[in-house]
Short mmCIF file of C-alpha atoms and ligand atoms in Angstrom, two decimals:
data_model
loop_
_atom_site.label_atom_id
_atom_site.label_comp_id
_atom_site.label_asym_id
_atom_site.label_seq_id
_atom_site.Cartn_x
_atom_site.Cartn_y
_atom_site.Cartn_z
CA UNK A 6 6.87 -15.60 -15.35
CA UNK A 7 6.15 -12.32 -15.68
CA UNK A 8 7.73 -9.93 -13.13
CA UNK A 9 7.79 -5.94 -12.81
CA UNK A 10 10.65 -4.00 -12.07
CA UNK A 11 10.52 -1.02 -10.08
CA UNK A 12 12.79 1.88 -10.03
CA UNK A 13 11.73 3.82 -6.52
CA UNK A 14 11.20 7.52 -5.51
CA UNK A 15 9.43 9.06 -8.83
CA UNK A 16 6.82 11.37 -8.24
CA UNK A 17 3.53 10.25 -9.69
CA UNK A 18 1.16 13.03 -11.69
CA UNK A 19 -1.69 13.35 -14.09
CA UNK A 20 -5.21 11.55 -14.18
CA UNK A 21 -6.18 7.51 -13.99
CA UNK A 22 -9.09 5.85 -14.93
CA UNK A 23 -10.46 3.48 -12.53
CA UNK A 24 -11.92 0.05 -14.33
CA UNK A 25 -14.93 -1.75 -13.78
CA UNK A 26 -15.15 -3.82 -10.65
CA UNK A 27 -13.72 -7.40 -10.61
CA UNK A 28 -15.80 -8.06 -7.76
CA UNK A 29 -19.25 -6.77 -9.59
CA UNK A 30 -18.30 -8.25 -12.63
CA UNK A 31 -17.87 -12.16 -12.05
CA UNK A 32 -21.10 -12.62 -9.98
CA UNK A 33 -22.87 -10.64 -12.65
CA UNK A 34 -21.24 -12.75 -15.55
CA UNK A 35 -22.18 -15.58 -13.16
CA UNK A 36 -25.80 -14.89 -13.22
CA UNK A 37 -25.60 -15.17 -16.82
CA UNK A 38 -26.64 -19.05 -15.74
CA UNK A 39 -29.86 -17.78 -14.52
CA UNK A 40 -31.15 -17.87 -18.61
CA UNK A 41 -31.82 -15.04 -20.96
CA UNK A 42 -29.72 -12.66 -22.68
CA UNK A 43 -27.79 -9.39 -21.59
CA UNK A 44 -25.32 -7.11 -22.52
CA UNK A 45 -22.46 -5.29 -20.20
CA UNK A 46 -20.13 -2.32 -20.61
CA UNK A 47 -17.28 -1.51 -18.16
CA UNK A 48 -16.48 -4.96 -17.93
CA UNK A 49 -12.60 -5.16 -16.86
CA UNK A 50 -9.98 -7.06 -19.13
CA UNK A 51 -8.48 -9.44 -15.88
CA UNK A 52 -7.16 -13.44 -15.61
CA UNK A 53 -10.76 -13.64 -13.41
CA UNK A 54 -12.42 -12.37 -15.97
CA UNK A 55 -11.61 -14.40 -18.98
CA UNK A 56 -11.29 -17.56 -16.36
CA UNK A 57 -14.78 -17.07 -15.81
CA UNK A 58 -15.57 -16.40 -19.45
CA UNK A 59 -14.00 -19.65 -20.26
CA UNK A 60 -15.80 -21.55 -17.74
CA UNK A 61 -19.39 -19.58 -18.84
CA UNK A 62 -18.93 -21.04 -22.05
CA UNK A 63 -17.87 -24.47 -21.18
CA UNK A 64 -21.48 -24.75 -19.42
CA UNK A 65 -22.91 -23.69 -22.35
CA UNK A 66 -23.34 -19.63 -22.68
CA UNK A 67 -22.58 -17.64 -25.75
CA UNK A 68 -20.58 -15.05 -25.52
CA UNK A 69 -19.27 -12.21 -27.77
CA UNK A 70 -16.98 -9.23 -27.04
CA UNK A 71 -17.28 -6.01 -29.27
CA UNK A 72 -15.93 -4.50 -30.71
CA UNK A 73 -13.43 -6.98 -31.34
CA UNK A 74 -12.40 -10.07 -29.10
CA UNK A 75 -10.27 -9.30 -26.20
CA UNK A 76 -8.33 -6.65 -28.19
CA UNK A 77 -5.08 -6.60 -26.13
CA UNK A 78 -2.90 -5.80 -28.48
CA UNK A 79 -5.05 -2.64 -29.20
CA UNK A 80 -2.84 0.65 -27.93
CA UNK A 81 -2.84 1.41 -24.33
CA UNK A 82 -4.47 4.52 -23.77
CA UNK A 83 -4.81 4.64 -19.66
CA UNK A 84 -8.12 7.29 -20.17
CA UNK A 85 -10.05 4.45 -22.03
CA UNK A 86 -11.07 0.88 -21.58
CA UNK A 87 -8.91 -1.70 -22.54
CA UNK A 88 -11.05 -4.03 -24.30
CA UNK A 89 -14.63 -4.75 -24.62
CA UNK A 90 -16.95 -1.51 -24.89
CA UNK A 91 -19.56 -4.26 -24.83
CA UNK A 92 -19.76 -7.98 -23.62
CA UNK A 93 -22.85 -9.97 -25.05
CA UNK A 94 -24.25 -13.13 -23.05
CA UNK A 95 -27.00 -15.33 -24.33
CA UNK A 96 -28.03 -18.76 -23.30
CA UNK A 97 -26.76 -21.91 -25.68
CA UNK A 98 -28.60 -25.08 -26.85
CA UNK A 99 -27.06 -27.28 -24.70
CA UNK A 100 -27.35 -27.15 -20.18
CA UNK A 101 -24.06 -28.81 -18.77
CA UNK A 102 -23.84 -28.05 -15.35
CA UNK A 103 -20.43 -29.29 -14.42
CA UNK A 104 -17.61 -26.81 -13.27
CA UNK A 105 -14.67 -28.33 -13.82
CA UNK A 106 -11.28 -28.18 -11.08
CA UNK A 107 -9.10 -27.02 -13.88
CA UNK A 108 -10.89 -23.96 -13.65
CA UNK A 109 -11.99 -23.40 -10.14
CA UNK A 110 -9.07 -24.17 -8.76
CA UNK A 111 -7.60 -21.27 -10.67
CA UNK A 112 -10.29 -18.81 -9.24
CA UNK A 113 -12.31 -19.30 -6.12
CA UNK A 114 -14.85 -17.11 -7.29
CA UNK A 115 -15.97 -20.04 -9.68
CA UNK A 116 -18.54 -21.12 -6.69
CA UNK A 117 -20.81 -18.40 -7.86
CA UNK A 118 -22.10 -20.92 -10.18
CA UNK A 119 -23.40 -23.44 -7.63
CA UNK A 120 -27.08 -21.46 -7.01
CA UNK A 121 -27.55 -20.06 -10.69
CA UNK A 122 -27.03 -23.44 -11.81
CA UNK A 123 -29.35 -25.12 -9.08
CA UNK A 124 -31.95 -22.47 -9.74
CA UNK A 125 -31.92 -22.89 -13.53
CA UNK A 126 -30.95 -26.21 -14.50
CA UNK A 127 -31.53 -27.86 -11.23
CA UNK A 128 -28.10 -29.72 -11.31
CA UNK A 129 -24.56 -28.66 -10.62
CA UNK A 130 -21.29 -30.56 -10.36
CA UNK A 131 -18.57 -27.69 -8.89
CA UNK A 132 -14.93 -28.96 -8.46
CA UNK A 133 -14.56 -27.91 -4.35
CA UNK A 134 -12.28 -24.43 -4.89
CA UNK A 135 -9.94 -25.87 -2.24
CA UNK A 136 -7.50 -24.08 0.13
CA UNK A 137 -5.32 -20.97 -1.00
CA UNK A 138 -2.84 -18.55 0.33
CA UNK A 139 -5.37 -16.49 2.22
CA UNK A 140 -6.71 -19.09 5.03
CA UNK A 141 -8.89 -22.00 4.66
CA UNK A 142 -12.14 -20.31 3.47
CA UNK A 143 -14.58 -22.90 3.51
CA UNK A 144 -17.58 -22.55 1.71
CA UNK A 145 -20.46 -24.28 4.10
CA UNK A 146 -22.51 -21.10 4.45
CA UNK A 147 -23.20 -21.51 0.87
CA UNK A 148 -23.98 -24.74 0.78
CA UNK A 149 -25.95 -24.71 4.20
CA UNK A 150 -28.70 -22.14 2.29
CA UNK A 151 -28.79 -24.16 -0.58
CA UNK A 152 -30.13 -26.85 1.45
CA UNK A 153 -32.15 -25.23 3.26
CA UNK A 154 -33.80 -23.68 0.21
CA UNK A 155 -34.36 -27.55 -1.31
CA UNK A 156 -31.41 -28.45 -2.67
CA UNK A 157 -29.49 -32.12 -1.85
CA UNK A 158 -25.80 -32.09 -1.76
CA UNK A 159 -22.66 -34.64 -1.44
CA UNK A 160 -19.47 -34.11 -1.45
CA UNK A 161 -17.42 -36.73 -3.63
CA UNK A 162 -13.81 -36.79 -5.17
CA UNK A 163 -13.04 -33.02 -4.38
CA UNK A 164 -16.31 -32.06 -6.45
CA UNK A 165 -19.93 -30.83 -4.85
CA UNK A 166 -22.73 -32.60 -6.55
CA UNK A 167 -26.49 -30.52 -5.87
CA UNK A 168 -29.33 -31.12 -7.47
CA UNK A 169 -32.83 -30.39 -6.50
CA UNK A 170 -36.75 -30.44 -7.76
CA UNK A 171 -37.15 -26.30 -7.65
CA UNK A 172 -35.70 -24.37 -5.30
CA UNK A 173 -37.95 -22.94 -2.33
CA UNK A 174 -37.64 -19.23 -1.02
CA UNK A 175 -36.31 -19.38 2.47
CA UNK A 176 -35.30 -17.53 5.87
CA UNK A 177 -31.85 -18.08 5.41
CA UNK A 178 -29.69 -16.29 8.43
CA UNK A 179 -26.20 -16.07 7.91
CA UNK A 180 -23.28 -16.81 10.59
CA UNK A 181 -21.12 -14.50 9.08
CA UNK A 182 -21.64 -11.81 6.32
CA UNK A 183 -19.95 -13.76 3.33
CA UNK A 184 -20.00 -12.31 0.12
CA UNK A 185 -20.12 -14.64 -2.90
CA UNK A 186 -22.79 -16.47 -0.10
CA UNK A 187 -24.69 -13.86 -0.02
CA UNK A 188 -24.51 -13.39 -3.49
CA UNK A 189 -25.01 -16.97 -4.66
CA UNK A 190 -28.01 -17.36 -2.11
CA UNK A 191 -29.20 -14.11 -4.13
CA UNK A 192 -28.94 -15.28 -7.92
CA UNK A 193 -30.29 -18.99 -6.39
CA UNK A 194 -33.27 -17.12 -4.79
CA UNK A 195 -34.06 -14.96 -7.94
CA UNK A 196 -35.96 -17.81 -9.92
CA UNK A 197 -37.00 -19.64 -6.54
CA UNK A 198 -40.36 -20.13 -5.72
CA UNK A 199 -41.85 -17.71 -2.99
CA UNK A 200 -39.64 -15.43 -0.93
CA UNK A 201 -36.13 -15.32 0.50
CA UNK A 202 -34.50 -13.57 3.12
CA UNK A 203 -30.88 -13.41 4.21
CA UNK A 204 -30.25 -12.04 7.27
CA UNK A 205 -26.80 -10.81 8.18
CA UNK A 206 -25.85 -10.28 4.41
CA UNK A 207 -23.05 -8.53 3.77
CA UNK A 208 -23.54 -5.29 2.74
CA UNK A 209 -20.76 -4.41 0.21
CA UNK A 210 -21.22 -2.13 -2.86
CA UNK A 211 -20.99 -5.01 -5.24
CA UNK A 212 -23.45 -6.89 -3.88
CA UNK A 213 -25.82 -3.66 -4.49
CA UNK A 214 -24.33 -3.47 -8.18
CA UNK A 215 -25.30 -7.21 -8.47
CA UNK A 216 -28.78 -6.44 -7.39
CA UNK A 217 -29.26 -3.20 -9.39
CA UNK A 218 -28.39 -5.52 -12.23
CA UNK A 219 -31.05 -8.25 -11.21
CA UNK A 220 -33.76 -5.77 -10.74
CA UNK A 221 -33.20 -4.05 -14.31
CA UNK A 222 -33.73 -7.91 -15.34
CA UNK A 223 -37.14 -7.87 -13.66
CA UNK A 224 -36.21 -9.98 -10.44
CA UNK A 225 -37.36 -8.45 -7.19
CA UNK A 226 -35.19 -7.77 -4.76
CA UNK A 227 -34.87 -5.06 -1.94
CA UNK A 228 -32.39 -4.39 1.03
CA UNK A 229 -29.49 -5.30 -1.00
CA UNK A 230 -26.98 -2.14 1.00
CA UNK A 231 -28.43 -3.43 4.12
CA UNK A 232 -28.03 -6.57 6.52
CA UNK A 233 -31.46 -8.09 5.24
CA UNK A 234 -32.20 -8.57 1.81
CA UNK A 235 -35.25 -10.25 0.84
CA UNK A 236 -36.13 -11.54 -2.83
CA UNK A 237 -38.89 -12.86 -4.29
CA UNK A 238 -38.78 -15.68 -6.98
CA UNK A 239 -39.69 -14.56 -10.45
CA UNK A 240 -40.26 -16.95 -13.67
CA UNK A 241 -37.72 -15.29 -15.97
CA UNK A 242 -35.20 -12.34 -16.25
CA UNK A 243 -35.87 -9.73 -19.11
CA UNK A 244 -32.59 -8.75 -21.35
CA UNK A 245 -30.81 -5.45 -20.92
CA UNK A 246 -27.72 -3.47 -20.96
CA UNK A 247 -25.73 -2.76 -17.96
CA UNK A 248 -22.56 -1.16 -16.98
CA UNK A 249 -20.47 -2.08 -14.17
CA UNK A 250 -19.50 -0.28 -11.17
CA UNK A 251 -15.99 0.79 -10.59
CA UNK A 252 -13.50 -1.11 -8.80
CA UNK A 253 -13.15 0.66 -5.35
CA UNK A 254 -9.59 -1.08 -4.39
CA UNK A 255 -8.04 -0.96 -7.28
CA UNK A 256 -9.02 3.25 -6.89
CA UNK A 257 -8.02 2.49 -3.38
CA UNK A 258 -4.88 1.35 -4.47
CA UNK A 259 -4.07 4.12 -6.45
CA UNK A 260 -5.01 6.48 -3.63
CA UNK A 261 -2.76 5.40 -1.59
CA UNK A 262 -0.03 5.45 -4.69
CA UNK A 263 -1.40 8.83 -4.56
CA UNK A 264 -0.59 9.64 -0.65
CA UNK A 265 2.75 7.97 -0.92
CA UNK A 266 4.32 9.86 -4.24
CA UNK A 267 1.70 11.86 -5.57
CA UNK A 268 2.31 15.36 -6.96
CA UNK A 269 -1.17 15.35 -7.58
CA UNK A 270 -3.37 12.66 -8.92
CA UNK A 271 -6.49 12.25 -9.81
CA UNK A 272 -8.83 9.16 -10.17
CA UNK A 273 -11.66 9.42 -12.55
CA UNK A 274 -14.89 7.22 -12.93
CA UNK A 275 -15.32 6.67 -9.64
CA UNK A 276 -17.93 7.95 -6.63
CA UNK A 277 -16.65 8.73 -3.41
CA UNK A 278 -18.91 6.65 -1.25
CA UNK A 279 -17.82 3.33 -1.43
CA UNK A 280 -14.63 4.60 -0.79
CA UNK A 281 -15.59 6.44 2.17
CA UNK A 282 -13.82 3.73 5.13
CA UNK A 283 -10.22 4.15 2.89
CA UNK A 284 -10.41 7.85 2.80
CA UNK A 285 -11.01 8.18 6.30
CA UNK A 286 -7.61 6.37 7.00
CA UNK A 287 -5.85 8.22 4.60
CA UNK A 288 -7.06 11.51 6.50
CA UNK A 289 -6.48 10.48 9.52
CA UNK A 290 -3.05 9.80 8.19
CA UNK A 291 -2.76 13.38 7.00
CA UNK A 292 -3.91 13.18 3.39
CA UNK A 293 -5.83 16.28 1.85
CA UNK A 294 -8.52 14.55 -0.79
CA UNK A 295 -10.68 16.81 -3.20
CA UNK A 296 -13.82 15.01 -3.74
CA UNK A 297 -15.30 16.23 -7.56
CA UNK A 298 -18.08 14.52 -9.55
CA UNK A 299 -17.02 11.23 -10.61
CA UNK A 300 -13.45 11.80 -9.56
CA UNK A 301 -10.83 12.49 -6.43
CA UNK A 302 -7.68 14.16 -6.44
CA UNK A 303 -5.11 13.60 -3.82
CA UNK A 304 -1.34 14.43 -3.05
CA UNK A 305 1.53 12.86 -1.16
CA UNK A 306 0.74 12.93 2.60
CA UNK A 307 4.10 15.10 3.71
CA UNK A 308 4.38 13.66 7.04
CA UNK A 309 1.98 10.41 7.37
CA UNK A 310 1.03 9.72 10.76
CA UNK A 311 0.63 6.34 12.02
CA UNK A 312 -2.92 4.81 12.90
CA UNK A 313 -4.25 1.58 14.13
CA UNK A 314 -7.10 -0.41 12.40
CA UNK A 315 -9.20 -3.11 12.00
CA UNK A 316 -10.03 -5.09 8.80
CA UNK A 317 -13.79 -5.45 8.70
CA UNK A 318 -16.77 -6.39 6.11
CA UNK A 319 -17.90 -2.97 4.64
CA UNK A 320 -18.89 -0.51 5.49
CA UNK A 321 -15.44 -1.04 7.45
CA UNK A 322 -11.87 -0.56 6.25
CA UNK A 323 -11.45 -3.39 3.55
CA UNK A 324 -9.41 -6.37 4.31
CA UNK A 325 -8.86 -5.90 0.10
CA UNK A 326 -6.43 -2.94 1.14
CA UNK A 327 -4.87 -4.11 3.61
CA UNK A 328 -1.54 -5.26 1.95
CA UNK A 329 -1.99 -1.81 0.43
CA UNK A 330 -1.66 0.25 3.27
CA UNK A 331 1.05 -1.22 4.83
CA UNK A 332 3.59 0.41 3.07
CA UNK A 333 2.19 3.86 4.19
CA UNK A 334 1.93 2.78 7.96
CA UNK A 335 5.83 1.57 7.17
CA UNK A 336 7.24 5.09 6.43
CA UNK A 337 4.81 7.07 8.77
CA UNK A 338 5.96 9.01 12.09
CA UNK A 339 5.09 6.62 15.15
CA UNK A 340 3.96 3.31 14.91
CA UNK A 341 0.49 1.74 13.18
CA UNK A 342 -1.36 -1.46 13.90
CA UNK A 343 -3.57 -3.56 11.48
CA UNK A 344 -6.19 -6.26 13.27
CA UNK A 345 -7.24 -8.52 9.98
CA UNK A 346 -10.51 -9.76 11.42
CA UNK A 347 -12.20 -11.13 7.83
CA UNK A 348 -8.93 -13.64 6.93
CA UNK A 349 -6.52 -16.03 8.38
CA UNK A 350 -3.42 -16.46 7.53
CA UNK A 351 -3.49 -12.97 5.30
CA UNK A 352 -0.09 -11.45 5.96
CA UNK A 353 2.51 -13.16 3.55
CA UNK A 354 3.43 -9.96 2.32
CA UNK A 355 4.59 -8.66 5.69
CA UNK A 356 8.06 -10.93 5.02
CA UNK A 357 8.56 -9.30 2.23
CA UNK A 358 8.22 -5.88 3.28
CA UNK A 359 10.25 -6.16 6.07
CA UNK A 360 12.75 -7.34 3.62
CA UNK A 361 12.93 -4.06 1.97
CA UNK A 362 13.30 -2.26 5.06
CA UNK A 363 10.07 -2.25 6.82
CA UNK A 364 9.94 -2.98 10.68
CA UNK A 365 6.35 -4.98 11.04
CA UNK A 366 5.85 -7.52 13.69
CA UNK A 367 3.32 -10.30 13.29
CA UNK A 368 1.33 -11.54 16.46
CA UNK A 369 -1.70 -13.84 15.40
CA UNK A 370 -3.81 -11.74 13.49
CA UNK A 371 -1.97 -8.22 13.99
CA UNK A 372 0.12 -6.39 12.56
CA UNK A 373 2.37 -3.94 14.55
CA UNK A 374 4.02 -1.33 12.47
CA UNK A 375 6.98 0.53 13.98
CA UNK A 376 6.87 3.33 11.34
CA UNK A 377 9.96 5.63 10.41
CA UNK A 378 11.13 3.44 8.19
CA UNK A 379 13.22 4.05 5.18
CA UNK A 380 12.28 1.12 2.36
CA UNK A 381 14.48 -0.56 -0.25
CA UNK A 382 14.55 -2.05 -3.40
CA UNK A 383 14.63 -5.57 -3.20
CA UNK A 384 13.80 -9.13 -5.30
CA UNK A 385 10.38 -10.20 -4.18
CA UNK A 386 7.60 -12.39 -4.29
CA UNK A 387 4.15 -11.84 -4.70
CA UNK A 388 1.91 -14.47 -3.08
CA UNK A 389 -1.55 -13.27 -3.68
CA UNK A 390 -3.49 -10.74 -5.60
CA UNK A 391 -3.50 -7.80 -2.89
CA UNK A 392 -0.39 -8.81 -1.55
CA UNK A 393 1.15 -8.52 -5.21
CA UNK A 394 -0.69 -4.76 -4.95
CA UNK A 395 1.12 -3.98 -2.02
CA UNK A 396 4.95 -5.02 -2.65
CA UNK A 397 4.41 -3.19 -5.94
CA UNK A 398 3.29 0.05 -4.01
CA UNK A 399 6.30 -0.41 -1.69
CA UNK A 400 8.60 -0.63 -4.34
CA UNK A 401 7.42 2.89 -5.91
CA UNK A 402 8.90 4.34 -2.26
CA UNK A 403 11.52 2.16 -2.07
CA UNK A 404 15.53 3.32 -2.69
CA UNK A 405 16.63 1.41 -5.99
CA UNK A 406 15.58 -1.20 -7.74
CA UNK A 407 12.56 -3.64 -6.63
CA UNK A 408 11.32 -6.78 -8.62
CA UNK A 409 8.24 -8.15 -7.53
CA UNK A 410 8.07 -11.73 -8.78
CA UNK A 411 5.24 -14.10 -9.61
CA UNK A 412 2.70 -11.25 -10.93
CA UNK A 413 0.51 -13.39 -12.63
CA UNK A 414 -1.36 -12.89 -8.97
CA UNK A 415 -1.98 -9.09 -9.99
CA UNK A 416 -3.03 -9.68 -13.34
CA UNK A 417 -5.78 -11.51 -11.66
CA UNK A 418 -7.42 -8.22 -10.20
CA UNK A 419 -5.47 -5.39 -11.65
CA UNK A 420 -6.07 -3.96 -15.29
CA UNK A 421 -2.65 -2.81 -16.79
CA UNK A 422 -1.58 -1.69 -13.27
CA UNK A 423 1.68 -0.80 -14.40
CA UNK A 424 0.93 0.66 -17.85
CA UNK A 425 -1.55 3.18 -14.97
CA UNK A 426 1.53 3.72 -12.95
CA UNK A 427 3.60 4.41 -15.68
CA UNK A 428 1.61 6.87 -17.64
CA UNK A 429 1.46 8.78 -14.03
CA UNK A 430 5.43 9.08 -13.99
CA UNK A 431 6.27 5.79 -12.07
CA UNK A 432 9.40 3.55 -13.33
CA UNK A 433 7.92 0.47 -13.73
CA UNK A 434 8.12 -2.19 -16.32
CA UNK A 435 7.24 -6.04 -17.04
CA UNK A 436 9.50 -8.26 -17.54
CA UNK A 437 10.32 -11.73 -17.53
CA UNK A 438 11.63 -12.72 -14.01
CA UNK A 439 15.51 -13.59 -14.14
CA UNK A 440 15.82 -11.51 -17.75
CA UNK A 441 18.93 -8.98 -17.22
C1 LIG B 20 -15.26 -11.99 -0.99
C2 LIG B 20 -14.17 -10.74 -2.39
C3 LIG B 20 -13.24 -11.11 -1.69
C4 LIG B 20 -12.81 -10.34 -0.54
C5 LIG B 20 -13.78 -10.83 0.60
C6 LIG B 20 -13.58 -9.81 1.69
C7 LIG B 20 -15.23 -11.45 -4.43
C8 LIG B 20 -14.95 -12.20 -6.02
N1 LIG B 20 -14.35 -11.72 -3.81
O1 LIG B 20 -14.66 -12.77 -1.24
O2 LIG B 20 -11.99 -9.98 -2.66
O3 LIG B 20 -11.19 -10.51 0.07
O4 LIG B 20 -15.20 -10.73 0.03
O5 LIG B 20 -14.27 -8.71 1.65
O6 LIG B 20 -16.04 -10.97 -4.02
N2 LIG B 20 -16.27 -18.05 5.69
C9 LIG B 20 -16.98 -19.63 5.89
N3 LIG B 20 -17.73 -20.12 4.82
C10 LIG B 20 -18.59 -19.59 3.98
C11 LIG B 20 -17.79 -18.13 3.03
C12 LIG B 20 -17.26 -17.68 3.98
O7 LIG B 20 -16.30 -19.66 6.76
O8 LIG B 20 -19.22 -20.27 3.67
C13 LIG B 20 -15.39 -17.53 5.91
C14 LIG B 20 -14.43 -17.42 4.90
O9 LIG B 20 -13.22 -18.19 5.12
C15 LIG B 20 -13.53 -16.11 5.35
C16 LIG B 20 -14.69 -14.52 5.75
O10 LIG B 20 -15.89 -15.76 5.76
O11 LIG B 20 -12.59 -15.64 6.66
C17 LIG B 20 -14.84 -13.93 4.73
O12 LIG B 20 -15.54 -15.08 3.42
P1 LIG B 20 -16.17 -14.05 2.01
O13 LIG B 20 -17.15 -13.12 3.01
O14 LIG B 20 -17.13 -15.33 2.00
O15 LIG B 20 -15.35 -13.79 0.97
P2 LIG B 20 -15.55 -14.30 -0.31
O16 LIG B 20 -16.72 -14.27 -0.48
O17 LIG B 20 -14.73 -15.47 -0.88
#
């Protein structure tokens, strides 16, 4: 298994290109099950994207990556996309409807095939995603919405079986603004008969990106980015070319890296508005950010100040940035606290950070950070995607050597993070675990 070996304390300097968004690319890719054809650029080269493409191929879609397939051997230039400039997707001649356990278990977002399969093929058999380390994460809201839209759903032998004679537009009121739930319903509603209204919808920028893409294909969607989304069903979707939005969590992770160690770091191919809550927190901790068109520059905070925050649905501070902000809180002057309101059990990285010298106590859903710690390198284990990013950041400021194990988690969602950090001056190498 791969690990990262990091020698901490080296300043970061330079420019880094932020990749296309994983959480926008996945639903857009799954929407190909709605039929027709389209091409995409700015799709990040990630394990979750490859899993999605495999699953879509099993579901009968034709996919080509240009100019060359998965060009991983190509020399790495941290200022260029590292693979497909263009990804083309079209319907094949068969219409399977089963998403098997082997693929779904590796990626919870596979559940995003359910809505488009039901809408287009009227049948879907999708393995239940199962629990994962960040809480139970059920999909009951997705299923209730599809039932309301006219699907019959049963669960047997770990599979969701769903079928319909044709989805009908409906009023869907979500008990919680679930992100993939909102996307799944929106995709199903695009081809349903009549009008669907989603209230208490999630407002994440990735939902707006999916809606913009679908509208460019001829879908009739209004209100994406607000809590009420209205979708009027259409017969079919048109071909289009679309460029996926930037990854705001990758951007946020590099901003924290800059706040920890930046002589001067510029992230580019970004917009500031989806990053507002992250920038606000960094500013409150003492950062001075320069916002340019398409780029943000930040240097290390000399004396970071502790602060209290809660993770919240967008536009609040993202749960996907909680693990990354903790190392900054650990070294800040004065105490900090983080209340995790989105997921249960999302503090698995804290024990590992404490082994590196942080002083963080967990009380239920709250992490109390003492502050003023000096971190020391240690061998630590990554337990999920964002936890791994938090441990990498901790390793960058720790004294001495840190080995972050199980970095396959980070490869699910960060495009060549070690190469991007290395290009900025970090000492970080991908190694085989336990290699000398
Ligand atoms: C998405 C993101 C993930 C991010 C999360 C919250 C993708 C591919 N993933 O995940 O990176 O951390 O949003 O911003 O975009 N819930 C239910 N029943 C449901 C659905 C959700 O109880 O049917 C609960 C979940 O257990 C969780 C909360 O609602 O506690 C939020 O989950 P949700 O917004 O659905 O997260 P995801 O869409 O899975």
